[in-house]
Coordinates of C-alpha atoms and ligand atoms in Angstrom, one line a residue:
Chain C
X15 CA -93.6 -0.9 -67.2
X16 CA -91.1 0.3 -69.7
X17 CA -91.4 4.0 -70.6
X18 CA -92.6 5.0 -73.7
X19 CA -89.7 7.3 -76.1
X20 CA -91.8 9.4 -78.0
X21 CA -89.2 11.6 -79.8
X22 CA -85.2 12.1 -79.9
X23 CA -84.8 15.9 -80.7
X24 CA -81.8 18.2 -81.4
X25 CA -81.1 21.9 -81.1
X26 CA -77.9 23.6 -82.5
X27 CA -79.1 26.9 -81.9
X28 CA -78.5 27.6 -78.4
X29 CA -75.6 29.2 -76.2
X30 CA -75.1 28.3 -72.5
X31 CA -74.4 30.8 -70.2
X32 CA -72.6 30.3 -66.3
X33 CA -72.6 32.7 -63.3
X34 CA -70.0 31.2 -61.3
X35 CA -69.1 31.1 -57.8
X36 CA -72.3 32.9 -56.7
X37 CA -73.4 33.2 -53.0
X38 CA -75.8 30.3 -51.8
X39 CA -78.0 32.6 -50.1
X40 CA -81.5 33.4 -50.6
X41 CA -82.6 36.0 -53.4
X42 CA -79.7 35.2 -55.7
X43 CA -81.2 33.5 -57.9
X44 CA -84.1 35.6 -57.7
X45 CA -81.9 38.4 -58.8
X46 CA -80.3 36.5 -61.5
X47 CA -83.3 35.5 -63.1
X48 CA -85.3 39.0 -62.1
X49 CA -82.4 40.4 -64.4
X50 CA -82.4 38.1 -67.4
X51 CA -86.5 38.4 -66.9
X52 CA -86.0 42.5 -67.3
X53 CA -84.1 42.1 -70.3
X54 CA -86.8 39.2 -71.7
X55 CA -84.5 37.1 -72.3
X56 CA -86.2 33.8 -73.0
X57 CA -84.7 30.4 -71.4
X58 CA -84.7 26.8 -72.8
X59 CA -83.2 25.3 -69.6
X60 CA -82.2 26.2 -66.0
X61 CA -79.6 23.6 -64.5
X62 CA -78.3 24.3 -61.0
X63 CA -76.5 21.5 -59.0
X64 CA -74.5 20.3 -55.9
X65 CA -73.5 23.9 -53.8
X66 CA -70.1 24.1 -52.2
X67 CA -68.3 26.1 -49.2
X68 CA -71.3 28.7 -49.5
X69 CA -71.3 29.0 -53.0
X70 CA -72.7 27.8 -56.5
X71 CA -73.4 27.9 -60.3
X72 CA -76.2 28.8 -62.1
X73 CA -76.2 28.0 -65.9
X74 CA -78.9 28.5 -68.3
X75 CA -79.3 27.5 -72.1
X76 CA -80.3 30.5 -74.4
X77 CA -81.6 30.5 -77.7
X78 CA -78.5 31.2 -79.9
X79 CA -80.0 34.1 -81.3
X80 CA -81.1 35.9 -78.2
X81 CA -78.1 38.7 -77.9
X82 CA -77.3 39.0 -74.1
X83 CA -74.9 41.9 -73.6
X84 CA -71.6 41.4 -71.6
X85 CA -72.9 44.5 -70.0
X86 CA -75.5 42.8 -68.1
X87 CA -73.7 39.9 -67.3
X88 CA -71.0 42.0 -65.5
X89 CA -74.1 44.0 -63.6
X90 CA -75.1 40.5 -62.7
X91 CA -72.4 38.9 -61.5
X92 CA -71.5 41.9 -59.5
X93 CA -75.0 42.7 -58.0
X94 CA -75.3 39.1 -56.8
X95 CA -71.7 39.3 -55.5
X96 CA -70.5 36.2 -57.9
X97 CA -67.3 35.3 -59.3
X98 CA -67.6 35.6 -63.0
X99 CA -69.2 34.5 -65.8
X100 CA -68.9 32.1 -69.3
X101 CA -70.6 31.9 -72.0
X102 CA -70.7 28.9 -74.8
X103 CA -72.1 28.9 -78.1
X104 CA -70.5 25.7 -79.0
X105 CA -72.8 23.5 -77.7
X106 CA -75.9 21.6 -78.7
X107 CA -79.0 21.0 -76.9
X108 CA -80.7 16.8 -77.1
X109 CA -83.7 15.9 -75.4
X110 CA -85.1 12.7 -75.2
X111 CA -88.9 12.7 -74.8
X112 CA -91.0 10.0 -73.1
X113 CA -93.7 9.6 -69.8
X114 CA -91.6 8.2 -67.2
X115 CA -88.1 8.5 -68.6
X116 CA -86.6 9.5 -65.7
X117 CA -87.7 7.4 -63.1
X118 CA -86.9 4.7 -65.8
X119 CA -83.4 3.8 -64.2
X120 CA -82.0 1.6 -67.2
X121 CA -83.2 4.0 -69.7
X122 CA -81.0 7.0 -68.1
X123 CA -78.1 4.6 -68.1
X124 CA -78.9 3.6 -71.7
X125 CA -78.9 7.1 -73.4
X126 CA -75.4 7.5 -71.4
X127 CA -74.0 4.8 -72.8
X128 CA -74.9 5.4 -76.3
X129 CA -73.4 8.8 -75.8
X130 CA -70.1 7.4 -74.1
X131 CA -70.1 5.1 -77.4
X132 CA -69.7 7.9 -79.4
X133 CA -67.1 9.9 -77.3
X134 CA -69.7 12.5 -76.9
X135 CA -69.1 14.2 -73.4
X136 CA -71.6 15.3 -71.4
X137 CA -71.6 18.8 -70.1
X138 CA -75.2 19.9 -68.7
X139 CA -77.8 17.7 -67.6
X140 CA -81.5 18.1 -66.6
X141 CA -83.6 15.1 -66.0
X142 CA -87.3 15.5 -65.2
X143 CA -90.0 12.5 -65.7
X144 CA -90.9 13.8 -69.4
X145 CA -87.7 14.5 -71.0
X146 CA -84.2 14.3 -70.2
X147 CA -82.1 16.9 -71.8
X148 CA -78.4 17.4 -72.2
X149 CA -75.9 19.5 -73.9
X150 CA -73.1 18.2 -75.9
X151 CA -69.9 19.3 -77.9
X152 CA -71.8 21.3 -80.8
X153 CA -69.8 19.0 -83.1
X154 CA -71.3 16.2 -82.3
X155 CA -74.9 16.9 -81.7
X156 CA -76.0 15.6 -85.1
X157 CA -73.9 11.9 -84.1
X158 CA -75.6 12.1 -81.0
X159 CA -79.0 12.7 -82.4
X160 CA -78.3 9.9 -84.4
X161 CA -77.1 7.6 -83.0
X162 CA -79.9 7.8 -79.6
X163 CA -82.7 8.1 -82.3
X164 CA -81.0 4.6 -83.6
X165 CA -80.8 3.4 -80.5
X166 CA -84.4 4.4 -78.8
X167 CA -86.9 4.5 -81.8
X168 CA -85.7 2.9 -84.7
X169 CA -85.4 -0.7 -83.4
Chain W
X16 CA -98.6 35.2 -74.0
X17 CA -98.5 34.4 -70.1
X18 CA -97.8 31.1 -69.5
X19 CA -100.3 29.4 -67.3
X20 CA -99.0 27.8 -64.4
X21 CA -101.3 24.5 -63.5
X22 CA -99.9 23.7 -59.9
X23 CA -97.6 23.9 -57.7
X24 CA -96.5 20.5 -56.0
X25 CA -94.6 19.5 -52.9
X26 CA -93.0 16.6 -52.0
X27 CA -90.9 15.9 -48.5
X28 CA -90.1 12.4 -49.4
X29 CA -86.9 12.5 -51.5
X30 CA -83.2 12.6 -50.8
X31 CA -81.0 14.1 -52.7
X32 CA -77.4 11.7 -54.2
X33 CA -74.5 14.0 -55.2
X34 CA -71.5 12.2 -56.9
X35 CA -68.6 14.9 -56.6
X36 CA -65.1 15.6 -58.4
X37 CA -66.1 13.0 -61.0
X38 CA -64.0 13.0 -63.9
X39 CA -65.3 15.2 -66.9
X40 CA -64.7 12.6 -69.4
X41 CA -67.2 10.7 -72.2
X42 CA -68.5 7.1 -70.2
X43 CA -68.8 8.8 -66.5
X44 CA -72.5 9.2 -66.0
X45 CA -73.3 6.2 -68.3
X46 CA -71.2 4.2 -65.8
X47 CA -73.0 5.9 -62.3
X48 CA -76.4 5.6 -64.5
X49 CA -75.6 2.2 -65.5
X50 CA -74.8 1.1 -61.8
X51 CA -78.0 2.7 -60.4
X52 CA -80.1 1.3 -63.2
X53 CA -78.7 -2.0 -62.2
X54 CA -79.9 -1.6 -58.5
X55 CA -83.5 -0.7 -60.0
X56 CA -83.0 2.7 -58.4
X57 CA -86.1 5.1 -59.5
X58 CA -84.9 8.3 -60.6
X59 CA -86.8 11.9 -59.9
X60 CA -84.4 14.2 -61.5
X61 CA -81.4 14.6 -62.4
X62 CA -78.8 17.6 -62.4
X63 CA -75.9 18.7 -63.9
X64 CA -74.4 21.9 -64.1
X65 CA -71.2 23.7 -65.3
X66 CA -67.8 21.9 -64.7
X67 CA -64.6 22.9 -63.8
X68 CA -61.1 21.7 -64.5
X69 CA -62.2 19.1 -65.9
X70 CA -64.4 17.6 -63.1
X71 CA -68.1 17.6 -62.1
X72 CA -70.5 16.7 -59.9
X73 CA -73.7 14.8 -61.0
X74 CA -76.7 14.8 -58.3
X75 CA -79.6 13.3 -58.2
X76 CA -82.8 13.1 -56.2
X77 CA -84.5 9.9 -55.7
X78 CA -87.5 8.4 -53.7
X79 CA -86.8 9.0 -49.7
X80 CA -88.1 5.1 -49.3
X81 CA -85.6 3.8 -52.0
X82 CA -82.7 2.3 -49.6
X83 CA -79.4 2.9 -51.2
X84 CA -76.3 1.3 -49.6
X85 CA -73.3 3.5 -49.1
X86 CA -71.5 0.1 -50.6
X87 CA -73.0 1.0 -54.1
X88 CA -72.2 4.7 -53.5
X89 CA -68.4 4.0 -52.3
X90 CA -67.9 1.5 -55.2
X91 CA -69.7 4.2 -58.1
X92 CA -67.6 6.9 -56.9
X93 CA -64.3 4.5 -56.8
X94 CA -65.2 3.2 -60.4
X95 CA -65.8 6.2 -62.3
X96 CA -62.6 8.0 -60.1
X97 CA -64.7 10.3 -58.5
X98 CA -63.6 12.6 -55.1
X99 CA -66.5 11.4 -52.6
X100 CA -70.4 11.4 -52.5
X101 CA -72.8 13.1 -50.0
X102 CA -76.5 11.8 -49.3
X103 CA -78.5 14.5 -48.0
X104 CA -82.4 13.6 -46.8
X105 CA -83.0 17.4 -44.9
X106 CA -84.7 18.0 -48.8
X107 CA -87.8 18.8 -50.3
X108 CA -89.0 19.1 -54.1
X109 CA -91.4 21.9 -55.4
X110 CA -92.9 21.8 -58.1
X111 CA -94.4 24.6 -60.7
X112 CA -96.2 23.2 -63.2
X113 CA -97.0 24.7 -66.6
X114 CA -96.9 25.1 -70.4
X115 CA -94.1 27.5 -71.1
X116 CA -92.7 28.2 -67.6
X117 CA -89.2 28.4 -68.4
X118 CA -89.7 30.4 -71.4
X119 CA -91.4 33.2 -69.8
X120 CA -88.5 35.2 -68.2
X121 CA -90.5 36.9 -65.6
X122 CA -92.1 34.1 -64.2
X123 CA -88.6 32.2 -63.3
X124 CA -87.2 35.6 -61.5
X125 CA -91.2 35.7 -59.8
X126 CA -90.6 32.3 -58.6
X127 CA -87.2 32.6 -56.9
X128 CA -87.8 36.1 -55.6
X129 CA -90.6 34.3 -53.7
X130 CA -89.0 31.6 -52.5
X131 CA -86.0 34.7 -51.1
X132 CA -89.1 36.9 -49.7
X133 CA -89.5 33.6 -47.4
X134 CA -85.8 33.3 -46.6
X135 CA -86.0 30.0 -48.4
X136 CA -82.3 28.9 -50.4
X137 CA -82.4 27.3 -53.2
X138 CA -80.1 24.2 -53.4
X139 CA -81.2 22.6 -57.0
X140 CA -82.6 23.3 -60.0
X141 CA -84.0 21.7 -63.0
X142 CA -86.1 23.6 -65.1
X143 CA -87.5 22.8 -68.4
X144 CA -90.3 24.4 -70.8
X145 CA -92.9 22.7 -68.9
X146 CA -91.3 22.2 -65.1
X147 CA -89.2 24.3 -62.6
X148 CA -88.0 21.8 -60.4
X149 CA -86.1 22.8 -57.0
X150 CA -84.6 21.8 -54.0
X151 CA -85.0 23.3 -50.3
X152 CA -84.5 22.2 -46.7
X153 CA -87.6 20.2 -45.9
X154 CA -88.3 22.6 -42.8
X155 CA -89.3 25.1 -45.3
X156 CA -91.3 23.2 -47.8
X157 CA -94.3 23.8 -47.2
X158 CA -93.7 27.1 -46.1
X159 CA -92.7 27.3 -49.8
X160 CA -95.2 25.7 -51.4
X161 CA -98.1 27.7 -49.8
X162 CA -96.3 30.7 -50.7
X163 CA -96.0 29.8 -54.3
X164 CA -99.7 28.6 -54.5
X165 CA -100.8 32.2 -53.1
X166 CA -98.5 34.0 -55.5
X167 CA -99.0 32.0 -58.4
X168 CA -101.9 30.2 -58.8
X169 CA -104.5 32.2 -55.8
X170 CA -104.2 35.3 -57.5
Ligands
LIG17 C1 -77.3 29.9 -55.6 C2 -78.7 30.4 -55.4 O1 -79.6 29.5 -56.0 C3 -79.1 30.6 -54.0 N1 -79.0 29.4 -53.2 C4 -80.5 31.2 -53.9 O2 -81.3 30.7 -53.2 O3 -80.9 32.1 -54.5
LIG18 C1 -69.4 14.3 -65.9 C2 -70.0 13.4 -66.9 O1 -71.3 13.8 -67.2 C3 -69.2 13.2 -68.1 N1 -69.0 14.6 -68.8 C4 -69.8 12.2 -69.1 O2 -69.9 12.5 -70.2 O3 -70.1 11.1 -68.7

């Protein structure tokens, strides 16, 4: 049965951050996040995908307001043994909202495609049964918004 | 406020899809969505994390008893220009489930650190304000999710 969209949302206020090349060991994220945690910084989204040769990224989206010190970042990439770090503002956050999205496979495909047909690019994604959020070029968020809320409520 | 984690689930049968060195361009992950959508392949979850040089991998973790032909993987990864792919079934999901979770920083770092305190790596993760999703060999799954049920929810 077709998934229900309940809501398209946006979110401009949000800056991703990147530990790169870290150690695919145990306990490195645990000390990541044990030192964002200390700091209370608060997190929107955790992404973390395919590892390679022994290492990985872990990327989280902030809120935009949320001051995280180079400082810290530093400590944490050199405690964990990582690469370095990045850190975005200029991205957008847009979720799409719905019971079974995910496992809807023509719906992921859908939301893509009305992306690709605005030459928005994709940079994170995270894809759960209740909402599938992505972040985009902070430019276009509000074309994206748009033009999925077009495309998934409004017909 | 403390969050209040609801459960903590587990499940062995899921394999985990990773398309790698796919180009970092607006259309890619419509067109890999578009071709599994077209298959009917039900989706779990999706990740994707920071690129580089403008390439990425997408990964995602679908039902264990879904049969996907290596035909559709070749021809996604040729059609979108993409390096390879790499099917890996040696994976478990877990689960913790709860209204806030990602927003409470302390409870991410508590999750992960015990998940380390088992020796357990973390391969993916997808975590949203009301999921942290992860990946682990399927040896340890259960291992994990008993551990997380004591430390989380037993207390
Ligand atoms: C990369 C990081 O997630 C590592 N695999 C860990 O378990 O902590
Ligand atoms: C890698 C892939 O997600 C690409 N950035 C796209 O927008 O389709």
């Amino acid at each position: 049965e077709a998934p229900i969209v309940r809501a398209v949302t946006e979110d401009a206020d949000v800056q991703k951050i990147s530990f790169l090349g870290v150690p695919d060991t145990p306990g490195v994220a645990a000390k990541v996040f044990g030192a964002l945690g200390a700091e209370g910084i608060p997190i929107r989204l955790v992404v973390q995908a395919q590892s390679h040769a022994g290492h990985n990224d872990i990327t989280i989206v902030a809120p935009s307001e949320t001051p995280i010190s180079t400082t810290l970042l530093d400590r944490v990439v050199r405690e964990v043994g990582g690469k370095s770090y990045l850190v975005d503002s200029e991205v957008g956050l847009l979720s799409v909202v719905g019971e079974g999205i995910a496992g809807s496979p023509g719906l992921v495909g859908q939301i893509f495609s009305v992306l690709a047909d605005h030459a928005i690019n994709i940079d994170l994604i995270s894809s759960s049964n209740l909402v599938i959020s992505c972040s985009v070029p902070l430019g276009q968020l509000q074309d994206g918004a748009r033009a999925l809320h077009e495309a998934l409520i409004e017909r």
